Amino acid sequence: MGEIKGMNKYGNIKEWKTKGNETEIIFENQRMIVTVINDEIINVFVPIWSEDHRSKAIEKEDYERASSKGCCVESAEKINEFGEKSVEISTSEIKLIITDGGFADFYSKDGKLISAEYRENRKPIKTLGIWEMELLRAEGHTVADTVLNKPVNDVRRIDLDERLYGLGDKMSFLDKRSYEYENWNTDDPSAHNEQYHSLYKSIPFLICKKRSYTYGLFYDNTFHSYFDLAKENPEYMAYSAEDGNLDLYFIGGGNIKKVVENYTDLTGKTPLPQLWTLGYHQCRWGYSSTKDIMEVADKFRELDIPCESVQFDIDYMDGYRVFTWNEKDYGPKGKLFKELSEKGFKQVVIIDPGTKREEGYFMYEEGTKNGYFFKDSDGKNDYVNAVWPGDANYPDFGRDEVRKWWGSHVNDLTDMGVDAIWNDMNEPASFNGPLPLDVIGHDEDRETTHRELHNVYGHFMSKATYEAMKEHTGKRPLVITRACYSGSQKYAAVWTGDNQSLWPHLAMMIPQLCTLGMCGFSICGVDIGGFGTDSTPELLSRWIEAASFATFFRNHSANGSIRQEPWKFGERTVEIYRKYVKQHYTFLPYLYDLMYEEQTTGLPVMRPLVMEYEDDENTYNLNDEFMVGDKILVSPVVNPGETVKKVYLPKGTWYRYPDGEKIDGGRYILEDAPLDYMPVYIKEGSVIPTYKDISFVGEKLPDKLILLTTPGGGKCNHFKDSGTDYSYKKGKYNLYEFEVDREGKLNLNIVNESQDVEQYSEIAINILKKT
């Protein structure tokens, strides 16, 4: 472990005891509880702030799923070569050594060091400039206080070639080494770049890839926290938090896929969505009337561009009051929904948490009467800030009774015909400065402050919405959220917030969505074309191509920007747009199959190449390509004026889609990529279920399934159910095993068959080969 210098965090070990899977270690100045969840997950808990976890990410059923994989725990006391007392806790896969001082080091089952704490004092290599030091002094800080001294710390040695992935929705590349980040949910509509430390979500989960072993670190702490990933000093990476406990889950597995599976066992898998939610959606802040909505909906059908919903942004509300309807501009309640439904469109409406303060408004009256809103620091008056409706209160979503109250009004919307809810502004956003940290709310029955609740405000709001819709409708809810925390994937789909119509934001879409997927968020997307500023025909065309395999597939733009429907940019843009939206629907059954598999594996649909080719150094920070499952490789054009794309194909044989050109991998190639073409490749040995032309999910789905395969055949499983409810959990689904042999003959085995689900009238084979 090397010589220890300068630090003794907790003092020497005084005593320890193991009972079952839990070991308590008493130091001179602190105590530590080590819990073995299973053979590959170990929790190190130091009660700096409270005696219990009270996790928001890990709920009872998550914990039971993770711990059900079992473990065999051994513990022993030893003296190391430096005369330190240590406690060794071992499973069949991992050994944890806790030494004097409270240092926690993890080893593989064969004794190789995986992750060790850094023993020395932190040594920042950056020299602050004069203006930075003056700013710190003006704010009453010292450099040491600001950069280093936090109540919660974990500093770990890092190999020179170690790669670092994860942290959810950061405006960053795949490999986050040499950058620093904060977990503090932030509504900032600026033109984000890779130097932004925080955005709308806080996912304190890292995937650390060494040459010999890949592991995860999940720091379950909702307070404002920081990650310095070898930027401060290349010798270490550092986690710190403003308050709370050190609640570290070491997640083993050895490779990225297994680490992701273990992490989602612990924090939850993304539920199987309704099939229509994976389709295409259109939205604009500025569709300000029935006329606007119907014109857009009708134009999509007229131009034969598939579309599931024309979503309702804040314009539909009466004066931005949540759970109200603007009858002046949108007509009587329910009428527009009925007309859209008859054309095959689903109804998706936005809801913000900020509740207008207005006498006579039912939400204000109910919330005030029952004490459902956040309180000022004195605990007497409801806290007030401003958002779209003006002065507003903020529901105290950490309380179950408040979530149920909110959910009752969600049910009013679903009774009116709403099919999905989009939760926005739930960082929470505020126009008169940020919410003070001493604003009072609750974590269930416990009073606390916004310092603890801020990063889980959106999580609680999504939970309230999801649970109400699930119970009331019996269908699988689509809840879309901007702000969230680890574990929110159980309740909501996500998008990356207010991006801009900028080429760098298109390029950053790929690592952003791949990273969200690695962190459990399997239904995720971006605002196609960019939300703010003005798009162009070329940018919108390249964006619809690049996003055409995303699981949340929505064009969304801001009031005041150029209208972003494809027909606003001319016929060529319409043709490209139609082509790639239709391509998305062609592969819809494959995307749905991947979501079904995700229930077991936790693996996302959209994956970085390093997840599939972890031994290939060319994939380690490959930011302009991605995999769709393990069978399709996509290499979008993300730079203006580019018509030739440099593509990396890993080892193996690939077939270009759709012309069937056979290409040997393990190398870079140059592909012609005119504006209407995005390079896509199918891996040899693949069988991929596809549909022929459909305009929307809900018109009768094709009863013909087309199996796209490569020369030489292959095999796959395919799942078919109602696409809407939970009947599949009662066995009402068909599960097919398809195998195409070398001669192109299909062998079919139906593993599960239900009389409630229609069989395909025809299953055809499409062999991808150059003619």
CSV table of N, CA, C and O in Angstrom, one decimal, residues 340-417:
chain,number,residue,atom,x,y,z
A,340,LEU,N,-57.4,15.3,-31.4
A,340,LEU,CA,-56.1,14.8,-31.6
A,340,LEU,C,-56.1,13.3,-31.5
A,340,LEU,O,-55.4,12.6,-32.4
A,341,SER,N,-56.8,12.7,-30.6
A,341,SER,CA,-56.8,11.3,-30.4
A,341,SER,C,-57.4,10.6,-31.6
A,341,SER,O,-56.9,9.5,-32.0
A,342,GLU,N,-58.4,11.2,-32.2
A,342,GLU,CA,-59.0,10.6,-33.4
A,342,GLU,C,-58.0,10.5,-34.5
A,342,GLU,O,-58.2,9.7,-35.4
A,343,LYS,N,-57.0,11.4,-34.5
A,343,LYS,CA,-56.0,11.3,-35.6
A,343,LYS,C,-54.8,10.5,-35.2
A,343,LYS,O,-53.8,10.5,-35.9
A,344,GLY,N,-54.8,9.9,-34.0
A,344,GLY,CA,-53.8,9.0,-33.6
A,344,GLY,C,-52.7,9.6,-32.7
A,344,GLY,O,-51.7,9.0,-32.4
A,345,PHE,N,-53.0,10.9,-32.2
A,345,PHE,CA,-52.0,11.6,-31.4
A,345,PHE,C,-52.3,11.4,-29.9
A,345,PHE,O,-53.4,11.3,-29.5
A,346,LYS,N,-51.2,11.2,-29.1
A,346,LYS,CA,-51.3,11.1,-27.7
A,346,LYS,C,-51.1,12.5,-27.1
A,346,LYS,O,-50.5,13.4,-27.7
A,347,GLN,N,-51.6,12.7,-25.8
A,347,GLN,CA,-51.6,14.0,-25.2
A,347,GLN,C,-50.5,14.0,-24.1
A,347,GLN,O,-50.6,13.3,-23.1
A,348,VAL,N,-49.5,14.9,-24.3
A,348,VAL,CA,-48.4,15.0,-23.4
A,348,VAL,C,-48.4,16.5,-22.9
A,348,VAL,O,-48.3,17.4,-23.8
A,349,VAL,N,-48.5,16.7,-21.6
A,349,VAL,CA,-48.6,18.1,-21.1
A,349,VAL,C,-47.5,18.4,-20.1
A,349,VAL,O,-47.1,17.5,-19.3
A,350,ILE,N,-47.0,19.6,-20.1
A,350,ILE,CA,-46.0,20.0,-19.1
A,350,ILE,C,-46.6,20.4,-17.8
A,350,ILE,O,-47.8,20.9,-17.8
A,351,ILE,N,-45.9,20.2,-16.7
A,351,ILE,CA,-46.3,20.6,-15.4
A,351,ILE,C,-45.1,21.1,-14.7
A,351,ILE,O,-44.1,20.5,-14.6
A,352,ASP,N,-45.2,22.3,-14.1
A,352,ASP,CA,-44.1,22.9,-13.3
A,352,ASP,C,-44.5,22.8,-11.8
A,352,ASP,O,-45.7,22.8,-11.5
A,353,PRO,N,-43.6,22.8,-10.9
A,353,PRO,CA,-43.9,22.7,-9.4
A,353,PRO,C,-44.4,24.0,-8.9
A,353,PRO,O,-45.2,24.1,-7.9
A,354,GLY,N,-43.9,25.2,-9.4
A,354,GLY,CA,-44.2,26.5,-8.8
A,354,GLY,C,-45.7,26.7,-8.9
A,354,GLY,O,-46.3,26.8,-10.0
A,355,THR,N,-46.3,26.9,-7.8
A,355,THR,CA,-47.8,27.1,-7.7
A,355,THR,C,-48.1,28.5,-7.4
A,355,THR,O,-47.7,29.1,-6.3
A,356,LYS,N,-48.9,29.1,-8.3
A,356,LYS,CA,-49.2,30.5,-8.2
A,356,LYS,C,-49.9,30.9,-6.8
A,356,LYS,O,-50.8,30.2,-6.4
A,357,ARG,N,-49.4,32.0,-6.2
A,357,ARG,CA,-50.1,32.5,-5.0
A,357,ARG,C,-51.3,33.4,-5.4
A,357,ARG,O,-51.0,34.5,-5.9
A,358,GLU,N,-52.4,32.9,-5.3
A,358,GLU,CA,-53.6,33.7,-5.7
A,358,GLU,C,-54.8,33.2,-5.0
A,358,GLU,O,-55.2,32.0,-5.0
A,359,GLU,N,-55.5,34.1,-4.3
A,359,GLU,CA,-56.7,33.8,-3.5
A,359,GLU,C,-57.7,33.2,-4.5
A,359,GLU,O,-57.9,33.8,-5.6
A,360,GLY,N,-58.4,32.1,-4.1
A,360,GLY,CA,-59.4,31.5,-5.0
A,360,GLY,C,-58.9,30.4,-5.9
A,360,GLY,O,-59.7,29.6,-6.4
A,361,TYR,N,-57.6,30.4,-6.2
A,361,TYR,CA,-57.0,29.3,-7.0
A,361,TYR,C,-56.9,28.1,-6.2
A,361,TYR,O,-56.3,28.0,-5.1
A,362,PHE,N,-57.5,27.0,-6.7
A,362,PHE,CA,-57.7,25.8,-5.9
A,362,PHE,C,-56.3,25.2,-5.4
A,362,PHE,O,-56.3,24.7,-4.3
A,363,MET,N,-55.3,25.2,-6.2
A,363,MET,CA,-54.0,24.6,-5.8
A,363,MET,C,-53.4,25.5,-4.6
A,363,MET,O,-52.9,24.9,-3.6
A,364,TYR,N,-53.5,26.8,-4.7
A,364,TYR,CA,-53.0,27.6,-3.6
A,364,TYR,C,-53.8,27.4,-2.4
A,364,TYR,O,-53.3,27.3,-1.3
A,365,GLU,N,-55.2,27.4,-2.5
A,365,GLU,CA,-56.0,27.3,-1.3
A,365,GLU,C,-55.8,25.9,-0.6
A,365,GLU,O,-55.6,25.9,0.6
A,366,GLU,N,-55.7,24.8,-1.4
A,366,GLU,CA,-55.5,23.5,-0.8
A,366,GLU,C,-54.2,23.4,-0.2
A,366,GLU,O,-54.0,22.9,0.9
A,367,GLY,N,-53.1,23.9,-0.9
A,367,GLY,CA,-51.8,23.7,-0.4
A,367,GLY,C,-51.6,24.6,0.9
A,367,GLY,O,-50.9,24.1,1.8
A,368,THR,N,-52.1,25.8,0.9
A,368,THR,CA,-52.0,26.6,2.1
A,368,THR,C,-52.7,26.1,3.3
A,368,THR,O,-52.2,26.0,4.4
A,369,LYS,N,-54.0,25.6,3.0
A,369,LYS,CA,-54.8,25.1,4.1
A,369,LYS,C,-54.1,23.9,4.8
A,369,LYS,O,-54.2,23.8,6.0
A,370,ASN,N,-53.5,23.0,4.0
A,370,ASN,CA,-53.0,21.8,4.6
A,370,ASN,C,-51.5,21.9,4.9
A,370,ASN,O,-50.9,20.9,5.3
A,371,GLY,N,-50.9,23.0,4.6
A,371,GLY,CA,-49.4,23.1,5.0
A,371,GLY,C,-48.6,22.3,4.1
A,371,GLY,O,-47.6,21.7,4.5
A,372,TYR,N,-48.9,22.3,2.7
A,372,TYR,CA,-48.2,21.5,1.8
A,372,TYR,C,-47.0,22.1,1.1
A,372,TYR,O,-46.3,21.5,0.3
A,373,PHE,N,-46.7,23.4,1.4
A,373,PHE,CA,-45.6,24.1,0.7
A,373,PHE,C,-44.4,24.2,1.6
A,373,PHE,O,-44.5,24.2,2.9
A,374,PHE,N,-43.2,24.4,1.0
A,374,PHE,CA,-42.0,24.8,1.7
A,374,PHE,C,-42.3,26.0,2.6
A,374,PHE,O,-43.0,26.9,2.3
A,375,LYS,N,-41.5,26.0,3.7
A,375,LYS,CA,-41.6,27.1,4.7
A,375,LYS,C,-40.3,27.9,4.7
A,375,LYS,O,-39.2,27.4,4.4
A,376,ASP,N,-40.5,29.2,5.0
A,376,ASP,CA,-39.3,30.0,5.3
A,376,ASP,C,-38.5,29.4,6.5
A,376,ASP,O,-39.0,28.6,7.2
A,377,SER,N,-37.3,30.0,6.7
A,377,SER,CA,-36.4,29.4,7.7
A,377,SER,C,-37.0,29.5,9.1
A,377,SER,O,-36.6,28.7,10.0
A,378,ASP,N,-37.9,30.4,9.3
A,378,ASP,CA,-38.5,30.5,10.6
A,378,ASP,C,-39.6,29.5,10.9
A,378,ASP,O,-40.1,29.3,12.0
A,379,GLY,N,-40.0,28.7,9.8
A,379,GLY,CA,-41.0,27.7,9.9
A,379,GLY,C,-42.4,28.2,10.0
A,379,GLY,O,-43.3,27.4,10.2
A,380,LYS,N,-42.6,29.5,9.8
A,380,LYS,CA,-44.0,30.0,10.0
A,380,LYS,C,-44.7,30.3,8.7
A,380,LYS,O,-45.9,30.0,8.6
A,381,ASN,N,-44.0,30.9,7.8
A,381,ASN,CA,-44.7,31.3,6.5
A,381,ASN,C,-44.2,30.5,5.4
A,381,ASN,O,-43.1,30.0,5.3
A,382,ASP,N,-45.2,30.3,4.4
A,382,ASP,CA,-44.8,29.6,3.2
A,382,ASP,C,-43.7,30.4,2.4
A,382,ASP,O,-43.8,31.6,2.3
A,383,TYR,N,-42.8,29.7,1.9
A,383,TYR,CA,-41.7,30.3,1.2
A,383,TYR,C,-42.2,30.8,-0.2
A,383,TYR,O,-43.0,30.1,-0.9
A,384,VAL,N,-41.8,32.0,-0.6
A,384,VAL,CA,-42.3,32.5,-1.9
A,384,VAL,C,-41.1,32.9,-2.8
A,384,VAL,O,-40.1,33.5,-2.3
A,385,ASN,N,-41.2,32.5,-4.0
A,385,ASN,CA,-40.2,32.9,-5.1
A,385,ASN,C,-41.1,33.2,-6.3
A,385,ASN,O,-42.3,33.1,-6.2
A,386,ALA,N,-40.5,33.4,-7.4
A,386,ALA,CA,-41.3,33.7,-8.6
A,386,ALA,C,-40.8,32.7,-9.8
A,386,ALA,O,-39.7,32.4,-9.9
A,387,VAL,N,-41.8,32.2,-10.5
A,387,VAL,CA,-41.6,31.5,-11.8
A,387,VAL,C,-42.6,32.0,-12.8
A,387,VAL,O,-43.1,33.2,-12.7
A,388,TRP,N,-43.0,31.2,-13.7
A,388,TRP,CA,-43.8,31.7,-14.8
A,388,TRP,C,-45.1,32.4,-14.4
A,388,TRP,O,-45.5,33.4,-14.9
A,389,PRO,N,-45.8,31.9,-13.4
A,389,PRO,CA,-47.1,32.6,-13.0
A,389,PRO,C,-46.9,33.8,-12.1
A,389,PRO,O,-47.9,34.4,-11.7
A,390,GLY,N,-45.7,34.1,-11.8
A,390,GLY,CA,-45.4,35.2,-10.8
A,390,GLY,C,-45.1,34.6,-9.5
A,390,GLY,O,-44.4,33.5,-9.4
A,391,ASP,N,-45.4,35.3,-8.4
A,391,ASP,CA,-45.1,34.8,-7.1
A,391,ASP,C,-45.7,33.4,-6.9
A,391,ASP,O,-46.9,33.2,-7.2
A,392,ALA,N,-44.9,32.5,-6.4
A,392,ALA,CA,-45.3,31.1,-6.3
A,392,ALA,C,-44.8,30.4,-5.1
A,392,ALA,O,-43.8,30.8,-4.5
A,393,ASN,N,-45.5,29.4,-4.6
A,393,ASN,CA,-45.0,28.5,-3.6
A,393,ASN,C,-44.5,27.2,-4.2
A,393,ASN,O,-44.8,26.9,-5.3
A,394,TYR,N,-43.8,26.5,-3.4
A,394,TYR,CA,-43.1,25.2,-3.8
A,394,TYR,C,-43.6,24.0,-3.0
A,394,TYR,O,-43.4,24.0,-1.8
A,395,PRO,N,-44.3,23.1,-3.6
A,395,PRO,CA,-44.8,21.9,-2.9
A,395,PRO,C,-43.7,21.2,-2.2
A,395,PRO,O,-42.6,21.0,-2.7
A,396,ASP,N,-43.9,20.7,-1.0
A,396,ASP,CA,-42.9,20.0,-0.2
A,396,ASP,C,-43.0,18.5,-0.5
A,396,ASP,O,-43.5,17.6,0.2
A,397,PHE,N,-42.5,18.1,-1.7
A,397,PHE,CA,-42.7,16.8,-2.3
A,397,PHE,C,-42.0,15.7,-1.5
A,397,PHE,O,-42.3,14.5,-1.7
A,398,GLY,N,-41.2,16.0,-0.5
A,398,GLY,CA,-40.6,15.0,0.3
A,398,GLY,C,-41.5,14.2,1.2
A,398,GLY,O,-41.2,13.2,1.7
A,399,ARG,N,-42.7,14.8,1.4
A,399,ARG,CA,-43.8,14.2,2.2
A,399,ARG,C,-44.7,13.3,1.4
A,399,ARG,O,-45.2,13.8,0.3
A,400,ASP,N,-45.0,12.2,1.9
A,400,ASP,CA,-45.9,11.3,1.1
A,400,ASP,C,-47.3,11.9,0.9
A,400,ASP,O,-47.9,11.8,-0.2
A,401,GLU,N,-47.8,12.6,1.9
A,401,GLU,CA,-49.2,13.2,1.8
A,401,GLU,C,-49.2,14.3,0.7
A,401,GLU,O,-50.2,14.5,0.0
A,402,VAL,N,-48.1,15.0,0.6
A,402,VAL,CA,-48.0,16.0,-0.5
A,402,VAL,C,-47.9,15.4,-1.8
A,402,VAL,O,-48.6,15.8,-2.8
A,403,ARG,N,-47.2,14.3,-2.0
A,403,ARG,CA,-47.1,13.6,-3.2
A,403,ARG,C,-48.5,13.0,-3.6
A,403,ARG,O,-48.8,13.1,-4.8
A,404,LYS,N,-49.2,12.5,-2.7
A,404,LYS,CA,-50.5,12.0,-3.0
A,404,LYS,C,-51.5,13.1,-3.4
A,404,LYS,O,-52.3,13.0,-4.3
A,405,TRP,N,-51.4,14.3,-2.7
A,405,TRP,CA,-52.2,15.4,-3.1
A,405,TRP,C,-51.9,15.9,-4.5
A,405,TRP,O,-52.8,16.0,-5.3
A,406,TRP,N,-50.6,16.0,-4.8
A,406,TRP,CA,-50.2,16.4,-6.2
A,406,TRP,C,-50.7,15.3,-7.2
A,406,TRP,O,-51.2,15.6,-8.2
A,407,GLY,N,-50.5,14.0,-6.8
A,407,GLY,CA,-51.0,13.0,-7.7
A,407,GLY,C,-52.5,13.0,-7.9
A,407,GLY,O,-52.9,12.6,-9.0
A,408,SER,N,-53.3,13.4,-7.0
A,408,SER,CA,-54.7,13.5,-7.2
A,408,SER,C,-55.0,14.4,-8.3
A,408,SER,O,-56.0,14.2,-9.1
A,409,HIS,N,-54.3,15.5,-8.5
A,409,HIS,CA,-54.5,16.4,-9.6
A,409,HIS,C,-53.9,16.0,-10.9
A,409,HIS,O,-54.4,16.3,-12.0
A,410,VAL,N,-52.8,15.2,-10.8
A,410,VAL,CA,-52.3,14.5,-12.0
A,410,VAL,C,-53.5,13.6,-12.5
A,410,VAL,O,-53.7,13.5,-13.8
A,411,ASN,N,-54.2,12.9,-11.6
A,411,ASN,CA,-55.3,12.1,-12.1
A,411,ASN,C,-56.4,12.9,-12.7
A,411,ASN,O,-57.1,12.4,-13.6
A,412,ASP,N,-56.6,14.1,-12.3
A,412,ASP,CA,-57.6,15.0,-13.0
A,412,ASP,C,-57.2,15.2,-14.4
A,412,ASP,O,-58.1,15.2,-15.3
A,413,LEU,N,-55.9,15.3,-14.7
A,413,LEU,CA,-55.4,15.5,-16.1
A,413,LEU,C,-55.6,14.2,-16.9
A,413,LEU,O,-56.1,14.2,-18.0
A,414,THR,N,-55.3,13.0,-16.3
A,414,THR,CA,-55.5,11.8,-17.0
A,414,THR,C,-56.9,11.5,-17.3
A,414,THR,O,-57.3,11.0,-18.4
A,415,ASP,N,-57.8,11.9,-16.4
A,415,ASP,CA,-59.3,11.8,-16.6
A,415,ASP,C,-59.7,12.6,-17.8
A,415,ASP,O,-60.7,12.3,-18.5
A,416,MET,N,-59.0,13.7,-18.0
A,416,MET,CA,-59.3,14.7,-19.1
A,416,MET,C,-58.8,14.2,-20.4
A,416,MET,O,-59.2,14.7,-21.5
A,417,GLY,N,-57.9,13.1,-20.4
A,417,GLY,CA,-57.4,12.6,-21.6
A,417,GLY,C,-55.9,12.7,-21.8
A,417,GLY,O,-55.4,12.3,-22.8
